[in-house]
Short mmCIF file of C-alpha atoms in Angstrom, two decimals:
data_model
loop_
_atom_site.label_atom_id
_atom_site.label_comp_id
_atom_site.label_asym_id
_atom_site.label_seq_id
_atom_site.Cartn_x
_atom_site.Cartn_y
_atom_site.Cartn_z
CA MET A 191 -42.77 174.96 51.82
CA ALA A 192 -45.18 177.25 53.68
CA ILE A 193 -45.03 179.01 57.04
CA TYR A 194 -47.61 177.96 59.65
CA ASN A 195 -48.54 179.95 62.75
CA TYR A 196 -49.38 177.93 65.81
CA ILE A 197 -50.78 178.22 69.32
CA ALA A 198 -49.72 175.35 71.59
CA LEU A 199 -49.45 174.20 75.19
CA LYS A 200 -46.09 173.85 76.91
CA ASP A 201 -46.00 171.45 79.88
CA ASN A 202 -49.82 171.25 79.58
CA LYS A 203 -50.22 174.71 81.14
CA ASP A 204 -48.33 177.52 79.39
CA ILE A 205 -49.61 178.89 76.08
CA VAL A 206 -46.91 179.51 73.49
CA LYS A 207 -47.10 180.97 70.00
CA GLY A 208 -44.71 180.65 67.10
CA LYS A 209 -44.12 179.67 63.51
CA VAL A 210 -42.84 176.56 61.73
CA GLU A 211 -41.98 175.92 58.09
CA ALA A 212 -43.57 172.78 56.64
CA ALA A 213 -44.88 171.29 53.40
CA ASP A 214 -48.41 170.78 54.75
CA LEU A 215 -50.54 171.04 57.88
CA ARG A 216 -49.74 167.51 59.06
CA GLU A 217 -45.99 168.08 58.83
CA ALA A 218 -46.43 171.38 60.68
CA ARG A 219 -48.19 169.62 63.58
CA ASP A 220 -45.44 166.97 63.70
CA SER A 221 -42.78 169.71 63.85
CA ILE A 222 -44.60 171.39 66.74
CA ARG A 223 -44.80 168.11 68.67
CA LYS A 224 -41.05 167.62 68.14
CA LEU A 225 -40.58 170.91 69.96
CA GLY A 226 -42.26 169.37 72.98
CA PHE A 227 -45.49 171.35 72.56
CA ILE A 228 -49.11 170.23 72.19
CA PRO A 229 -50.63 172.09 69.19
CA THR A 230 -54.07 173.57 69.80
CA LYS A 231 -54.36 175.74 66.70
CA VAL A 232 -52.28 175.60 63.50
CA TYR A 233 -52.97 177.64 60.39
CA GLU A 234 -51.08 178.69 57.29
CA GLU A 235 -49.84 182.27 57.19
CA LYS A 236 -51.59 184.09 54.36
CA ALA A 237 -51.64 187.68 53.20
CA LYS A 238 -54.64 189.78 54.18
CA GLY A 239 -56.63 191.59 51.51
CA ASP A 240 -59.93 193.27 50.86
CA GLU A 241 -60.72 191.46 47.62
CA SER A 242 -61.49 187.81 47.05
CA GLU A 243 -58.73 185.24 46.61
CA ASN A 244 -59.84 184.42 43.07
CA LYS A 245 -59.46 188.01 41.90
CA ALA A 246 -56.13 188.31 43.67
CA HIS A 247 -54.94 185.13 41.95
CA ILE A 248 -55.90 186.52 38.55
CA ARG A 249 -53.98 189.75 39.21
CA ARG A 250 -50.92 187.83 40.37
CA ALA A 251 -51.04 185.65 37.26
CA ASN A 252 -50.91 188.74 35.06
CA LEU A 253 -47.69 189.97 36.67
CA LYS A 254 -44.34 188.58 35.59
CA LYS A 255 -41.76 187.46 38.13
CA LEU A 256 -39.23 190.12 39.04
CA GLY A 257 -35.60 189.13 38.68
CA LEU A 258 -32.94 190.17 41.16
CA GLN A 259 -31.90 193.18 39.09
CA ASP A 260 -35.56 194.20 38.71
CA ARG A 261 -36.00 194.15 42.48
CA ILE A 262 -32.80 196.17 42.90
CA ASP A 263 -34.04 198.81 40.44
CA PHE A 264 -37.49 198.94 42.08
CA THR A 265 -36.11 199.14 45.63
CA SER A 266 -33.44 201.69 44.70
CA THR A 267 -35.95 204.09 43.15
CA LEU A 268 -38.43 203.60 45.97
CA GLN A 269 -35.76 204.17 48.63
CA ILE A 270 -34.47 207.37 47.00
CA LEU A 271 -37.98 208.78 46.71
CA ALA A 272 -38.87 207.77 50.28
CA GLN A 273 -35.66 209.38 51.56
CA SER A 274 -36.71 212.57 49.78
CA GLY A 275 -39.96 212.59 51.73
CA ILE A 276 -42.21 211.65 48.83
CA PRO A 277 -45.32 209.62 49.90
CA ILE A 278 -45.42 205.97 48.93
CA ILE A 279 -48.33 206.38 46.49
CA GLU A 280 -46.59 209.15 44.57
CA SER A 281 -43.37 207.13 44.56
CA LEU A 282 -45.16 204.14 43.08
CA MET A 283 -46.83 206.39 40.52
CA PHE A 284 -43.40 207.66 39.46
CA ILE A 285 -42.12 204.08 39.07
CA GLU A 286 -45.31 203.15 37.20
CA ASN A 287 -44.72 205.91 34.65
CA ASP A 288 -40.93 205.98 34.34
CA ALA A 289 -39.48 202.53 35.17
CA ALA A 290 -37.27 201.12 32.42
CA ARG A 291 -38.94 197.70 32.30
CA ILE A 292 -42.65 197.15 31.75
CA LYS A 293 -42.98 194.40 34.38
CA ILE A 294 -41.68 196.79 37.06
CA ARG A 295 -44.24 199.37 35.93
CA LEU A 296 -47.05 196.79 36.13
CA VAL A 297 -46.05 195.75 39.66
CA ALA A 298 -45.88 199.38 40.79
CA LYS A 299 -49.30 200.03 39.26
CA GLU A 300 -50.88 197.09 41.09
CA LEU A 301 -49.25 198.04 44.42
CA ARG A 302 -50.41 201.66 44.06
CA ARG A 303 -53.96 200.60 43.22
CA GLN A 304 -54.30 198.41 46.30
CA ILE A 305 -52.70 200.97 48.65
CA MET A 306 -55.15 203.60 47.38
CA GLN A 307 -57.95 201.22 48.40
CA GLY A 308 -56.69 201.24 51.99
CA ALA A 309 -54.13 198.44 52.18
CA THR A 310 -50.72 198.98 53.75
CA PHE A 311 -47.56 198.71 51.67
CA ALA A 312 -46.37 195.63 53.60
CA ASP A 313 -49.70 193.79 53.26
CA THR A 314 -49.83 194.60 49.55
CA VAL A 315 -46.30 193.38 48.91
CA ALA A 316 -47.12 190.20 50.87
CA LYS A 317 -49.68 189.27 48.21
CA TYR A 318 -46.93 188.89 45.62
CA PRO A 319 -44.37 186.37 46.95
CA GLU A 320 -43.41 185.30 43.41
CA GLN A 321 -42.49 188.87 42.51
CA PHE A 322 -40.67 189.83 45.72
CA GLY A 323 -39.90 186.67 47.71
CA GLN A 324 -40.55 185.87 51.37
CA ILE A 325 -37.38 187.61 52.60
CA TYR A 326 -38.37 190.90 50.99
CA ILE A 327 -41.91 190.59 52.34
CA GLY A 328 -40.78 189.78 55.88
CA LEU A 329 -38.33 192.69 56.08
CA VAL A 330 -40.78 195.21 54.61
CA LYS A 331 -43.37 194.16 57.19
CA ALA A 332 -40.83 194.52 60.01
CA GLY A 333 -39.79 197.95 58.72
CA GLU A 334 -43.34 199.20 58.42
CA ASP A 335 -44.31 197.86 61.86
CA SER A 336 -41.31 199.60 63.43
CA GLY A 337 -41.90 202.85 61.53
CA GLU A 338 -38.53 202.56 59.81
CA LEU A 339 -39.59 201.62 56.28
CA GLU A 340 -37.08 204.02 54.74
CA LYS A 341 -34.17 202.39 56.62
CA THR A 342 -35.51 198.94 55.79
CA LEU A 343 -35.59 199.78 52.08
CA GLN A 344 -31.95 200.88 52.35
CA ARG A 345 -31.08 197.59 54.10
CA LEU A 346 -32.96 195.64 51.42
CA LEU A 347 -31.10 197.48 48.68
CA GLU A 348 -27.75 196.67 50.30
CA LEU A 349 -28.82 193.06 50.80
CA GLN A 350 -29.91 192.60 47.18
CA THR A 351 -26.79 194.33 45.87
CA LYS A 352 -24.66 192.00 47.97
CA GLU A 353 -26.55 188.97 46.63
CA ALA A 354 -26.03 190.20 43.06
CA ASN A 355 -22.28 190.67 43.71
CA ILE A 356 -21.92 187.16 45.15
CA ARG A 357 -23.84 185.68 42.23
CA SER A 358 -21.69 187.62 39.78
CA LYS A 359 -18.46 186.40 41.43
CA VAL A 360 -19.52 182.75 41.39
CA ILE A 361 -20.79 182.91 37.80
CA GLY A 362 -17.65 184.74 36.73
CA THR A 363 -15.52 181.99 38.26
CA LEU A 364 -17.45 179.30 36.39
CA MET A 365 -17.58 181.14 33.04
CA TYR A 366 -13.99 180.33 32.05
CA PRO A 367 -14.19 176.54 32.54
CA ALA A 368 -17.64 176.52 30.89
CA PHE A 369 -16.23 178.33 27.86
CA VAL A 370 -13.26 175.96 27.67
CA ILE A 371 -15.51 172.90 27.90
CA VAL A 372 -17.78 174.19 25.10
CA LEU A 373 -14.73 175.00 22.96
CA ALA A 374 -13.29 171.52 23.59
CA ILE A 375 -16.58 169.88 22.54
CA ILE A 376 -16.64 171.90 19.30
CA ILE A 377 -13.02 171.00 18.51
CA VAL A 378 -13.63 167.29 19.13
CA LEU A 379 -16.78 167.29 16.96
CA VAL A 380 -15.01 169.07 14.10
CA MET A 381 -12.06 166.66 14.28
CA LEU A 382 -14.29 163.58 14.40
CA MET A 383 -16.71 164.67 11.66
CA PHE A 384 -14.35 166.32 9.17
CA VAL A 385 -10.73 165.31 9.85
CA PHE A 386 -10.82 161.62 10.82
CA PRO A 387 -13.02 160.52 7.86
CA VAL A 388 -10.40 162.05 5.50
CA PHE A 389 -7.77 159.62 6.82
CA LYS A 390 -10.08 156.59 6.65
CA ASP A 391 -9.22 155.56 3.07
CA MET A 392 -5.50 155.99 3.69
CA PHE A 393 -5.62 153.81 6.81
CA ASP A 394 -7.71 151.19 4.99
CA ASN A 395 -5.13 150.99 2.16
CA MET A 396 -2.39 150.31 4.67
CA GLY A 397 -3.99 146.92 5.30
CA LYS A 398 -3.00 146.82 8.94
CA GLU A 399 -4.99 146.63 12.12
CA LEU A 400 -5.52 150.08 13.60
CA PRO A 401 -4.76 150.88 17.25
CA TRP A 402 -7.90 150.70 19.37
CA ILE A 403 -7.97 154.43 20.03
CA THR A 404 -7.75 155.21 16.30
CA ALA A 405 -10.41 152.63 15.44
CA ALA A 406 -12.79 153.95 18.11
CA LEU A 407 -12.45 157.59 17.09
CA MET A 408 -12.63 156.70 13.39
CA SER A 409 -15.89 154.80 13.93
CA ALA A 410 -17.27 157.71 15.96
CA GLY A 411 -16.28 160.16 13.22
CA VAL A 412 -17.91 158.11 10.46
CA PHE A 413 -21.05 157.71 12.54
CA LEU A 414 -21.31 161.45 13.31
CA LYS A 415 -20.65 162.43 9.70
CA THR A 416 -23.39 160.09 8.49
CA TYR A 417 -25.82 160.87 11.28
CA TRP A 418 -24.77 164.49 11.93
CA PHE A 419 -28.16 165.36 13.39
CA MET A 420 -27.37 163.07 16.32
CA ALA A 421 -24.69 165.46 17.63
CA PRO A 422 -27.09 168.19 18.87
CA ILE A 423 -29.46 165.48 20.12
CA ILE A 424 -26.71 163.82 22.16
CA ILE A 425 -25.47 167.16 23.54
CA GLY A 426 -29.03 168.31 24.30
CA SER A 427 -29.83 165.01 26.02
CA PHE A 428 -26.68 165.27 28.12
CA VAL A 429 -27.43 168.87 29.17
CA GLY A 430 -31.09 168.00 29.82
CA THR A 431 -30.13 165.01 31.96
CA CYS A 432 -27.69 167.08 34.00
CA THR A 433 -30.31 169.81 34.47
CA PHE A 434 -32.92 167.25 35.54
CA LEU A 435 -30.55 165.64 38.04
CA MET A 436 -29.72 169.07 39.50
CA ARG A 437 -33.42 169.86 39.99
CA TRP A 438 -34.86 166.45 40.91
CA GLN A 439 -34.93 166.47 44.69
CA PRO A 440 -33.60 162.93 45.42
CA SER A 441 -30.57 163.43 43.13
CA LYS A 442 -30.11 167.08 44.15
CA ARG A 443 -29.85 166.07 47.79
CA LYS A 444 -27.12 163.54 47.01
CA ILE A 445 -25.25 166.05 44.84
CA ASP A 446 -25.54 168.75 47.51
CA ASP A 447 -24.13 166.35 50.08
CA LEU A 448 -21.36 165.19 47.73
CA VAL A 449 -20.06 168.68 46.83
CA LEU A 450 -19.55 169.44 50.52
CA LYS A 451 -16.94 166.66 50.60
CA VAL A 452 -14.86 168.06 47.71
CA PRO A 453 -11.93 170.21 48.93
CA LEU A 454 -12.11 173.92 48.05
CA LEU A 455 -15.44 173.43 46.25
CA SER A 456 -17.02 172.74 49.64
CA ASP A 457 -15.58 176.04 50.93
CA LEU A 458 -17.07 177.89 47.95
CA ILE A 459 -20.50 176.31 48.53
CA GLN A 460 -20.44 176.93 52.28
CA PHE A 461 -19.27 180.53 52.22
CA SER A 462 -21.47 181.54 49.27
CA ASN A 463 -24.49 180.10 51.11
CA PHE A 464 -23.61 181.55 54.49
CA ALA A 465 -22.77 184.95 52.97
CA ASN A 466 -26.45 185.43 52.13
CA PHE A 467 -27.60 183.65 55.30
CA VAL A 468 -25.66 185.89 57.70
CA ALA A 469 -26.47 189.03 55.69
CA VAL A 470 -30.22 188.38 55.89
CA LEU A 471 -29.90 187.42 59.56
CA GLN A 472 -28.13 190.71 60.30
CA VAL A 473 -30.55 192.89 58.31
CA ALA A 474 -33.62 191.20 59.81
CA TYR A 475 -32.23 191.42 63.35
CA ASP A 476 -31.43 195.14 62.96
CA ALA A 477 -34.95 195.67 61.61
CA GLY A 478 -36.38 194.36 64.88
CA VAL A 479 -37.54 190.96 63.65
CA PRO A 480 -37.64 188.28 66.42
CA ILE A 481 -34.66 185.90 66.23
CA ILE A 482 -36.80 182.88 65.28
CA GLU A 483 -38.31 184.71 62.32
CA CYS A 484 -34.82 186.01 61.45
CA LEU A 485 -33.64 182.42 61.17
CA TYR A 486 -36.63 181.42 59.04
CA LEU A 487 -35.98 184.31 56.65
CA ALA A 488 -32.23 183.65 56.53
CA ASN A 489 -32.76 179.92 55.97
CA MET A 490 -34.69 180.70 52.77
CA THR A 491 -31.45 181.93 51.19
CA LEU A 492 -29.69 178.56 51.53
CA THR A 493 -29.57 176.67 48.24
CA ASN A 494 -27.65 173.61 49.45
CA HIS A 495 -30.11 171.03 50.82
CA THR A 496 -27.67 169.58 53.37
CA LEU A 497 -26.86 172.99 54.84
CA LYS A 498 -30.52 173.99 54.80
CA THR A 499 -31.61 170.85 56.66
CA LYS A 500 -28.97 171.29 59.37
CA ILE A 501 -29.78 174.96 59.89
CA GLU A 502 -33.48 174.09 60.13
CA GLY A 503 -32.56 171.71 62.95
CA ALA A 504 -30.65 174.52 64.66
CA THR A 505 -33.69 176.80 64.29
CA LEU A 506 -35.83 174.27 66.13
CA LYS A 507 -33.26 174.15 68.96
CA VAL A 508 -33.31 177.95 69.23
CA GLN A 509 -37.10 177.79 69.36
CA GLN A 510 -36.76 175.33 72.25
CA GLY A 511 -34.63 177.81 74.16
CA GLN A 512 -31.01 177.18 73.15
CA HIS A 513 -28.65 180.06 72.46
CA LEU A 514 -28.17 180.84 68.78
CA SER A 515 -24.41 180.17 68.85
CA VAL A 516 -24.87 176.83 70.65
CA ALA A 517 -27.56 175.67 68.22
CA LEU A 518 -25.51 176.66 65.15
CA ARG A 519 -22.39 175.01 66.56
CA SER A 520 -24.24 171.70 66.84
CA THR A 521 -24.74 171.64 63.05
CA HIS A 522 -20.95 171.29 62.44
CA VAL A 523 -21.30 173.20 59.14
CA MET A 524 -20.96 176.83 60.24
CA PRO A 525 -17.41 178.27 60.05
CA LYS A 526 -15.80 178.52 63.51
CA MET A 527 -14.98 182.21 63.18
CA ILE A 528 -18.63 183.01 62.47
CA LEU A 529 -19.71 180.97 65.50
CA PHE A 530 -17.20 182.83 67.65
CA MET A 531 -18.51 186.21 66.47
CA ILE A 532 -22.13 185.21 67.10
CA ALA A 533 -21.28 183.89 70.59
CA THR A 534 -19.42 187.12 71.37
CA GLY A 535 -22.36 189.17 70.17
CA GLU A 536 -24.79 187.23 72.34
CA GLN A 537 -22.62 187.59 75.44
CA SER A 538 -21.97 191.31 74.93
CA GLY A 539 -25.50 192.20 73.79
CA ARG A 540 -24.14 193.44 70.45
CA LEU A 541 -25.34 190.62 68.19
CA GLY A 542 -26.28 193.00 65.35
CA ASP A 543 -22.79 194.53 65.26
CA MET A 544 -21.09 191.14 65.37
CA LEU A 545 -23.31 189.82 62.57
CA LEU A 546 -22.21 192.81 60.51
CA GLN A 547 -18.57 191.95 61.25
CA ALA A 548 -19.29 188.33 60.33
CA THR A 549 -20.70 189.49 56.99
CA SER A 550 -17.49 191.39 56.21
CA PHE A 551 -15.39 188.37 57.22
CA ILE A 552 -17.37 186.04 54.93
CA ASP A 553 -17.06 188.48 52.01
CA LYS A 554 -13.26 188.57 52.34
CA LYS A 555 -13.06 184.80 52.75
CA LEU A 556 -15.25 184.26 49.70
CA ASP A 557 -13.06 186.58 47.62
CA ASN A 558 -9.97 184.59 48.65
CA ILE A 559 -11.64 181.28 47.77
CA ILE A 560 -12.72 182.58 44.35
CA ASP A 561 -9.22 183.93 43.64
CA THR A 562 -7.69 180.57 44.59
CA MET A 563 -10.15 178.65 42.42
CA THR A 564 -9.53 180.99 39.48
CA LYS A 565 -5.79 180.39 39.73
CA MET A 566 -6.33 176.62 39.94
CA ILE A 567 -8.83 176.45 37.08
CA GLU A 568 -6.42 177.87 34.48
CA PRO A 569 -3.77 175.11 34.72
CA ILE A 570 -6.48 172.45 35.06
CA MET A 571 -8.13 173.66 31.84
CA LEU A 572 -4.75 173.67 30.09
CA ILE A 573 -4.23 170.06 31.16
CA VAL A 574 -7.72 169.12 29.91
CA ILE A 575 -7.23 170.81 26.53
CA GLY A 576 -3.73 169.36 26.24
CA SER A 577 -5.03 165.86 26.98
CA ILE A 578 -7.73 166.16 24.32
CA VAL A 579 -5.27 167.42 21.71
CA LEU A 580 -2.78 164.67 22.64
CA THR A 581 -5.46 161.98 22.35
CA LEU A 582 -6.57 163.21 18.92
CA ALA A 583 -2.96 163.51 17.71
CA LEU A 584 -2.08 160.00 18.92
CA ALA A 585 -5.16 158.58 17.24
CA LEU A 586 -4.08 160.08 13.91
CA TYR A 587 -0.34 159.43 14.05
CA LEU A 588 -0.07 156.06 15.81
CA PRO A 589 -0.97 154.13 12.62
CA LEU A 590 1.63 156.15 10.69
CA PHE A 591 4.31 155.53 13.29
CA SER A 592 3.39 151.83 13.39
CA SER A 593 3.65 151.59 9.60
CA TYR A 594 6.99 153.38 9.59
CA MET A 595 8.40 151.07 12.25
CA MET A 596 7.22 147.98 10.35
CA ASP A 597 8.85 149.21 7.16
#
């Protein structure tokens, strides 16, 4: 998706300007017409530069993508140096020479080189969306335009730290069940490949028909022991299929819609998405970014396709003149407390303060959801492991019990 600037006619007389997010120029024009405007000029927003696009592309290709922690380290150092009154070029030179990771040093070197040739920091950063992301670029530009780059860097640092904390909490919650599932798979494979084949001769000598569960697991064990190389292939195929389904857009959209219907999991998805959304909205608004562009930047943080689509619809309504709280309420996905805070902020003229309060509320709510899920996961995992052990035990002992009863 790209951002397109447009100039259009409203009611065939008034000239309006704005931005829309679309996959191509045709889709951008269709989006503008849906707003009730007649597009007269539509063009993709691109970074300005003194050198040719081919040379810029070569330089970008030589730079590795910065991870979240890399951006935090880069922004933290830059913010500390800027707060100390050190010019941006000298700050970048320091990062270039002393950063812990080589890809951060290479990015700093390229930024310093272009700034020394006369480019601004914001325009230079805008040339590297893969390294920094559109949110970072948009906020840096707003900070530089307002003359508050130092404050913007501090806001960016807080925003990225918050994103890292949320990611860490969610991953931490999922680590335990993931570990248990992997352990269960290993136990089942060991039992099938090494334990069940040992009992095969004994069961065959009994001369009696085996229970279906024993026969099925025995056949699976013999197969895996003979064709042991199939085990990693089967596991790899399963993981690859799941990964493909999570990334393939048609299936991802269905999965994203489905998870929002699962109790508690839907709360985790919603609040983890809106935690980043509201945080970016608040930081961008405080940096002086127009509300429409704030929504575009915040919408980039949403990872759930269903939520993203509905918020995009709300953005179009705001662009048509609706109040932010009214447009977000029409999506029926935003938590009611957040909507109330946004509406209160709009009415009192303190939207920035209320967005900050909303961010704190979401953080506390997310912590409660994660704590609840953690407490629920433990007994669920015990039930899963217990069921697996019970199934394996029954498969082994049912023939023995049956033989004993017959005797």
